[in-house]
CSV table of C-alpha atoms and ligand atoms in Angstrom, one decimal:
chain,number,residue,atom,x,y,z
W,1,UNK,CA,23.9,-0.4,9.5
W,2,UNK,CA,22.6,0.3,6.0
W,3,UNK,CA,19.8,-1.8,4.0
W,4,UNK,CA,20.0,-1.7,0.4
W,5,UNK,CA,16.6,-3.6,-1.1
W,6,UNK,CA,18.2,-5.4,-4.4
W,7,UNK,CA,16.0,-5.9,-7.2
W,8,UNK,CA,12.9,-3.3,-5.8
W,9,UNK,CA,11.5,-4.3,-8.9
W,10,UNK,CA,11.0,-7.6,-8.1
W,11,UNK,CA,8.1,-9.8,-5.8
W,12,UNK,CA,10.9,-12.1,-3.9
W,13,UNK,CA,12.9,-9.3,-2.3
W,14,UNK,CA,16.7,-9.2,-1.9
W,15,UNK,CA,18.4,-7.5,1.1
W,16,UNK,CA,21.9,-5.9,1.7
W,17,UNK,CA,23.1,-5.4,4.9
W,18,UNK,CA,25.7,-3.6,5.6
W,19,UNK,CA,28.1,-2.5,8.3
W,20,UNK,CA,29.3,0.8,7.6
W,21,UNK,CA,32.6,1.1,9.6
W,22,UNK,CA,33.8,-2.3,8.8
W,23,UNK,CA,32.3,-2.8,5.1
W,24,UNK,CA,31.3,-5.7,6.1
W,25,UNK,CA,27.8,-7.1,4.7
W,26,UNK,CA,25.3,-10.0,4.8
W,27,UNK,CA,22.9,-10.5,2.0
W,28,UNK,CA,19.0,-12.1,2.9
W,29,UNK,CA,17.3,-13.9,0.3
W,30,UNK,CA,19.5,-13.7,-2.9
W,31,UNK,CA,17.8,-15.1,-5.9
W,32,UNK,CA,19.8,-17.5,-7.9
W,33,UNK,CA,19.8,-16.0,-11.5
W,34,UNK,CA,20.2,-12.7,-10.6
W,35,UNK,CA,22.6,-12.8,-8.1
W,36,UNK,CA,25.6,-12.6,-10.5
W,37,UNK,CA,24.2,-8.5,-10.4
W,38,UNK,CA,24.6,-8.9,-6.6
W,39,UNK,CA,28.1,-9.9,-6.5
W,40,UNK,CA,28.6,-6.9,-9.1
W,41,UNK,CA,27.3,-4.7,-6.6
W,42,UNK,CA,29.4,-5.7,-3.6
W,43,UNK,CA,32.5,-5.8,-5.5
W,44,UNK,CA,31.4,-1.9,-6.8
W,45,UNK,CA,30.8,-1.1,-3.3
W,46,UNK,CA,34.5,-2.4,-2.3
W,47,UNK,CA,31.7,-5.0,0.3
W,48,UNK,CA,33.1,-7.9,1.9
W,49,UNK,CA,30.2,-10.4,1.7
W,50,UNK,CA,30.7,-12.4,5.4
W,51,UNK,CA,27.0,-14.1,5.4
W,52,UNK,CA,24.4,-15.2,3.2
W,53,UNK,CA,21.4,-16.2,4.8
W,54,UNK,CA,18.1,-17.9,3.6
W,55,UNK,CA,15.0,-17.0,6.0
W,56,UNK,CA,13.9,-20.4,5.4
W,57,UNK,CA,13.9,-23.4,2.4
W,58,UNK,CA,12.3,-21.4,-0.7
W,59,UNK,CA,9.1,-23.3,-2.8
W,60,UNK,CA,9.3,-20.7,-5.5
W,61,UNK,CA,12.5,-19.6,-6.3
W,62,UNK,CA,16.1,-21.2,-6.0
W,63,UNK,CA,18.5,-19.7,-3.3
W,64,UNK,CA,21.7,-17.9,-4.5
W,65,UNK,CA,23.4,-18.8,-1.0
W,66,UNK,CA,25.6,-21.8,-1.8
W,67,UNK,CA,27.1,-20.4,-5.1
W,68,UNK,CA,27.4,-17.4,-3.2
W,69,UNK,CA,29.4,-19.3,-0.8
W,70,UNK,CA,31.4,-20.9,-3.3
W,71,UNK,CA,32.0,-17.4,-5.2
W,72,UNK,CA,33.3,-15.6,-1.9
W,73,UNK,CA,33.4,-17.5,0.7
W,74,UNK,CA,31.0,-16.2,2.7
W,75,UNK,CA,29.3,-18.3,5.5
W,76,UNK,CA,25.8,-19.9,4.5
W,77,UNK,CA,23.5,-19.1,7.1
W,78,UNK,CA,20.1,-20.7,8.4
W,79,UNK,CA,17.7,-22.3,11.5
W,80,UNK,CA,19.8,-25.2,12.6
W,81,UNK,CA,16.7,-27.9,11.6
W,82,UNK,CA,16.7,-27.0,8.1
W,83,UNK,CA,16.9,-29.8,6.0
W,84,UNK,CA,18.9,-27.6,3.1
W,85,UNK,CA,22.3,-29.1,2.3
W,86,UNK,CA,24.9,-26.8,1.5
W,87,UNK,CA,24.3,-24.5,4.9
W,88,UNK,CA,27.6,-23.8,6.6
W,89,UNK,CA,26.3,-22.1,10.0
W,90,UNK,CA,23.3,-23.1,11.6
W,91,UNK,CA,21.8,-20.9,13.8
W,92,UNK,CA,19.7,-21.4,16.6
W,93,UNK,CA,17.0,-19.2,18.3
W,94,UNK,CA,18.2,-16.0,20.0
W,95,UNK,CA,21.5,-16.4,18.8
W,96,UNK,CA,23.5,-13.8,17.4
W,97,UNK,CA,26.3,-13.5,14.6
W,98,UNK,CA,28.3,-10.2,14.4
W,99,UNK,CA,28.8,-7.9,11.2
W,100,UNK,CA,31.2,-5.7,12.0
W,101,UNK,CA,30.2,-3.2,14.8
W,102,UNK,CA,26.9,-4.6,14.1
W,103,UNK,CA,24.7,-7.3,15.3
W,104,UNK,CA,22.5,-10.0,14.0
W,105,UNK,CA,19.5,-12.1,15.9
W,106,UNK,CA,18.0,-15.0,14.8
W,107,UNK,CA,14.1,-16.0,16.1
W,108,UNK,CA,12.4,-19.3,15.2
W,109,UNK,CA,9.1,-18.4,13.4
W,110,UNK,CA,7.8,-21.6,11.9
W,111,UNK,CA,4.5,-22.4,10.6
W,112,UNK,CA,5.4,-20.8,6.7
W,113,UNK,CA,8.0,-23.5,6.7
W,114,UNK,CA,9.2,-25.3,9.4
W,115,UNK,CA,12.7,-23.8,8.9
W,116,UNK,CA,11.8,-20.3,9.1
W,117,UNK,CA,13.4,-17.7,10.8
W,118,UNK,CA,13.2,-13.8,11.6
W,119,UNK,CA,16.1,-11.6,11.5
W,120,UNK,CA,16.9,-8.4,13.8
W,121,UNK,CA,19.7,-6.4,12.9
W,122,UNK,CA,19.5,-2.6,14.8
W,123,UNK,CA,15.7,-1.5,14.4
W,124,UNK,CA,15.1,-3.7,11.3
W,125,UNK,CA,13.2,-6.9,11.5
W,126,UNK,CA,13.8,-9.0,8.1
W,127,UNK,CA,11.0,-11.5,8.4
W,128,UNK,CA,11.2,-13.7,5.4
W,129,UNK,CA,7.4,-15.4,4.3
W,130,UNK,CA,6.7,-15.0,8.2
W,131,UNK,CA,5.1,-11.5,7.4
W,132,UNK,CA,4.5,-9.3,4.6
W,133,UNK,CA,3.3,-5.5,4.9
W,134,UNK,CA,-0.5,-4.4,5.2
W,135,UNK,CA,-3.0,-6.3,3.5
W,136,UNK,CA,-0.6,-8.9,2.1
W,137,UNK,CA,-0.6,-10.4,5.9
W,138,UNK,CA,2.0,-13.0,5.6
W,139,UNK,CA,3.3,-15.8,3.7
W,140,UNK,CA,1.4,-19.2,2.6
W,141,UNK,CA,1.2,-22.3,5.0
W,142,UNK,CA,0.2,-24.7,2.4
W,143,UNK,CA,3.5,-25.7,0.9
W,144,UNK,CA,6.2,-28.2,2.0
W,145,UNK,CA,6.8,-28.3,5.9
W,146,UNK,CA,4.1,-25.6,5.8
W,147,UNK,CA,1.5,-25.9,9.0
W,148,UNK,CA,-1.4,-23.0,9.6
W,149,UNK,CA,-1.7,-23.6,13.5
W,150,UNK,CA,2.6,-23.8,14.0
W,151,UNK,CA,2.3,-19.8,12.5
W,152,UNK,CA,-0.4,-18.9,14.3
W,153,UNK,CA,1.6,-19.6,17.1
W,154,UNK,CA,4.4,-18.1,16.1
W,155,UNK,CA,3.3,-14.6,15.4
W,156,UNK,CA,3.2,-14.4,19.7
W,157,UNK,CA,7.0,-13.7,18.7
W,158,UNK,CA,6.1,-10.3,17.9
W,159,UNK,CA,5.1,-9.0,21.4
W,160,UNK,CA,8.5,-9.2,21.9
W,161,UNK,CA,9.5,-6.0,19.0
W,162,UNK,CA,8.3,-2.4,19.8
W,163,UNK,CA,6.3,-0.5,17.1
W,164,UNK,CA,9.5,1.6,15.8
W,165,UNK,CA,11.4,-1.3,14.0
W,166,UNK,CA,11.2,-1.7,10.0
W,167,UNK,CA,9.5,-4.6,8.6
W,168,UNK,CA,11.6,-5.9,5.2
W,169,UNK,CA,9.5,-8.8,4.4
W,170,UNK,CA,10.5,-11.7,1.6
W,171,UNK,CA,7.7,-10.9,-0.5
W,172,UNK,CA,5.7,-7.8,-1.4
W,173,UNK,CA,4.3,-6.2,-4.8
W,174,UNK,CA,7.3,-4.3,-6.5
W,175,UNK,CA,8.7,-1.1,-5.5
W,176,UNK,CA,6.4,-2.0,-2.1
W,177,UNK,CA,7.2,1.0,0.7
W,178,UNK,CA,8.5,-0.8,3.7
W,179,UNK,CA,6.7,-0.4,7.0
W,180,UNK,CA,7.5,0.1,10.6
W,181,UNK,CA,5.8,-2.6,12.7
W,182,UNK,CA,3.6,-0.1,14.4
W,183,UNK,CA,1.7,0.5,11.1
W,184,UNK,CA,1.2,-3.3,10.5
W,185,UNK,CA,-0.1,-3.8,13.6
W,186,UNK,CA,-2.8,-1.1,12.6
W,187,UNK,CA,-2.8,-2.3,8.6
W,188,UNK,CA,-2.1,-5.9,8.0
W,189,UNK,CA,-5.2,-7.7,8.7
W,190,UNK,CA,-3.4,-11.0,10.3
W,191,UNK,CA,-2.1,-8.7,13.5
W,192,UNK,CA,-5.7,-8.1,13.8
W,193,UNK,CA,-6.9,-11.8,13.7
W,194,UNK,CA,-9.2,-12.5,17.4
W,195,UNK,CA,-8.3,-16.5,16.8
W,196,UNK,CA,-7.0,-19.2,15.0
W,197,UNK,CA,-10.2,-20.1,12.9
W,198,UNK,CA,-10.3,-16.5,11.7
W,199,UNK,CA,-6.6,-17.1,10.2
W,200,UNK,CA,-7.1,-20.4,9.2
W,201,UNK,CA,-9.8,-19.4,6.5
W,202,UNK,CA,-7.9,-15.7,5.8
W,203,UNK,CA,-5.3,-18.4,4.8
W,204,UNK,CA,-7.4,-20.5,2.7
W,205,UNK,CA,-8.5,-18.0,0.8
W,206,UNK,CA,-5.0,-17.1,-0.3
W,207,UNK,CA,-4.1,-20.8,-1.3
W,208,UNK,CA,-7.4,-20.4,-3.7
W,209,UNK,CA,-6.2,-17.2,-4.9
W,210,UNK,CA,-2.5,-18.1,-5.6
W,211,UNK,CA,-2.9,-21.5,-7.3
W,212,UNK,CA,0.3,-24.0,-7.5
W,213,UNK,CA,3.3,-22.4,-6.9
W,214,UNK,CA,5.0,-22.7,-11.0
W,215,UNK,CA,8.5,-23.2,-9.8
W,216,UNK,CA,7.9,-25.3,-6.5
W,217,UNK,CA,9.0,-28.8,-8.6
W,218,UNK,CA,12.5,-27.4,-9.3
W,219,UNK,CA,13.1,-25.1,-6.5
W,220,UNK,CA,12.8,-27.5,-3.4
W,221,UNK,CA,14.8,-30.1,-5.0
W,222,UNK,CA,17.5,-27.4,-5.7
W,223,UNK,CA,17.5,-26.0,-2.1
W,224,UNK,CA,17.3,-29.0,0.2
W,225,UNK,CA,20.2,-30.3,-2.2
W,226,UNK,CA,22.4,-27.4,-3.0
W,227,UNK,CA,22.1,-28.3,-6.6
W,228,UNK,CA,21.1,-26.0,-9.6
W,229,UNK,CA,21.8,-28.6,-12.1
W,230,UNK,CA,17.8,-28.1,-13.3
W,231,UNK,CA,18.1,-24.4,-13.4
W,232,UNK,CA,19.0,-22.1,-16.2
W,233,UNK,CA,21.3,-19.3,-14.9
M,301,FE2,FE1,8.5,-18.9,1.1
């Protein structure tokens, strides 16, 4: 198994994965707008694209995954109790879908969103707004379907994953080194929370220091209804 980080350049972070034998890959996260540069590179790489898959229903930027779908056919993949339209395989927790000789597992992990899921594929975790790497901690619970106690929770899921696997997380500063899960648990101050209060205000201060989310008005609309009629490509 490969992973190829599209667009390093970029805060929302775009993942290739793919199955070396078979050529087969599945893309996490594509951006619509860009992902016209994605397609080039699958069709460069002689890729065939067998799942894109949204970690959860974006507030700040508009999925590529159903144009995707309708470009290649590809299955459109996320947590069966998504409210997204356009989703062709909904996936539930534990479950796996196969790339190839390799192997994908999906893991509830709401409390970002209440669709939002974390993705194991060999000895990388792909963890969406769930977690970011070191001090960035993890994603906002403030937004849409968003609840601060539900990821508290949720983060338990991670006594499950040794110390050795790769974090690829949705959203990190650009050109961000990716970190094994070890050095989180030592760096990224939310692994290191005693309690739920101590999160809770680690998470208001972010919602003070982020402001509105610019994009949030046209990107859940164009998620939850497969439709990028309001967006420029
Ligand atoms: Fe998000």
């Amino acid at each position: 198994m490969i992973v190829e980080t599209l667009h390093n350049d970029s805060w929302a972070k775009t993942y290739l994965l793919i199955d070396k034998s078979s050529k087969k890959a599945a893309i996490i996260d594509s951006v619509f707008g860009r992902h016209e540069q994605d397609l080039d590179f699958i069709q460069q790489n002689d890729l065939d694209l067998i799942y894109a898959i949204a970690t959860h229903t974006h507030a700040d930027h508009v999925t590529a995954c159903f144009d995707l779908r309708e470009k290649t056919g590809c299955e459109y993949v996320m947590y069966n109790n998504t409210v997204s339209l356009g989703v062709s395989k909904y996936v539930q927790n534990g479950e796996s879908l196969i790339l190839g000789n390799s192997v994908l597992t999906f893991y509830f992990a709401p409390g970002h969103t209440n669709d939002s899921m974390v993705i194991r594929a060999g000895d990388n975790l792909f963890t969406g707004d769930f977690l970011f790497t070191g001090e960035a901690g993890v994603g906002r619970d403030d937004l849409p379907s968003g609840r601060p106690e539900v990821h508290w929770k949720s983060l338990k899921l991670l006594d499950n994953f040794s110390d050795n696997l790769m974090v690829y997380s949705g959203h990190d500063p650009p050109n961000t080194e990716m970190k094994s899960l070890g050095w989180n648990r030592l760096n990224n101050p939310v692994l290191n929370f005693n309690n739920f209060e101590e999160y809770l205000s680690w998470q208001k201060k972010q919602w003070e220091n982020l402001g509105e989310v610019t994009k949030i008005k046209t990107a859940i609309p164009a998620n939850i209804f497969a439709d990028t009629s309001s967006e420029s490509n």
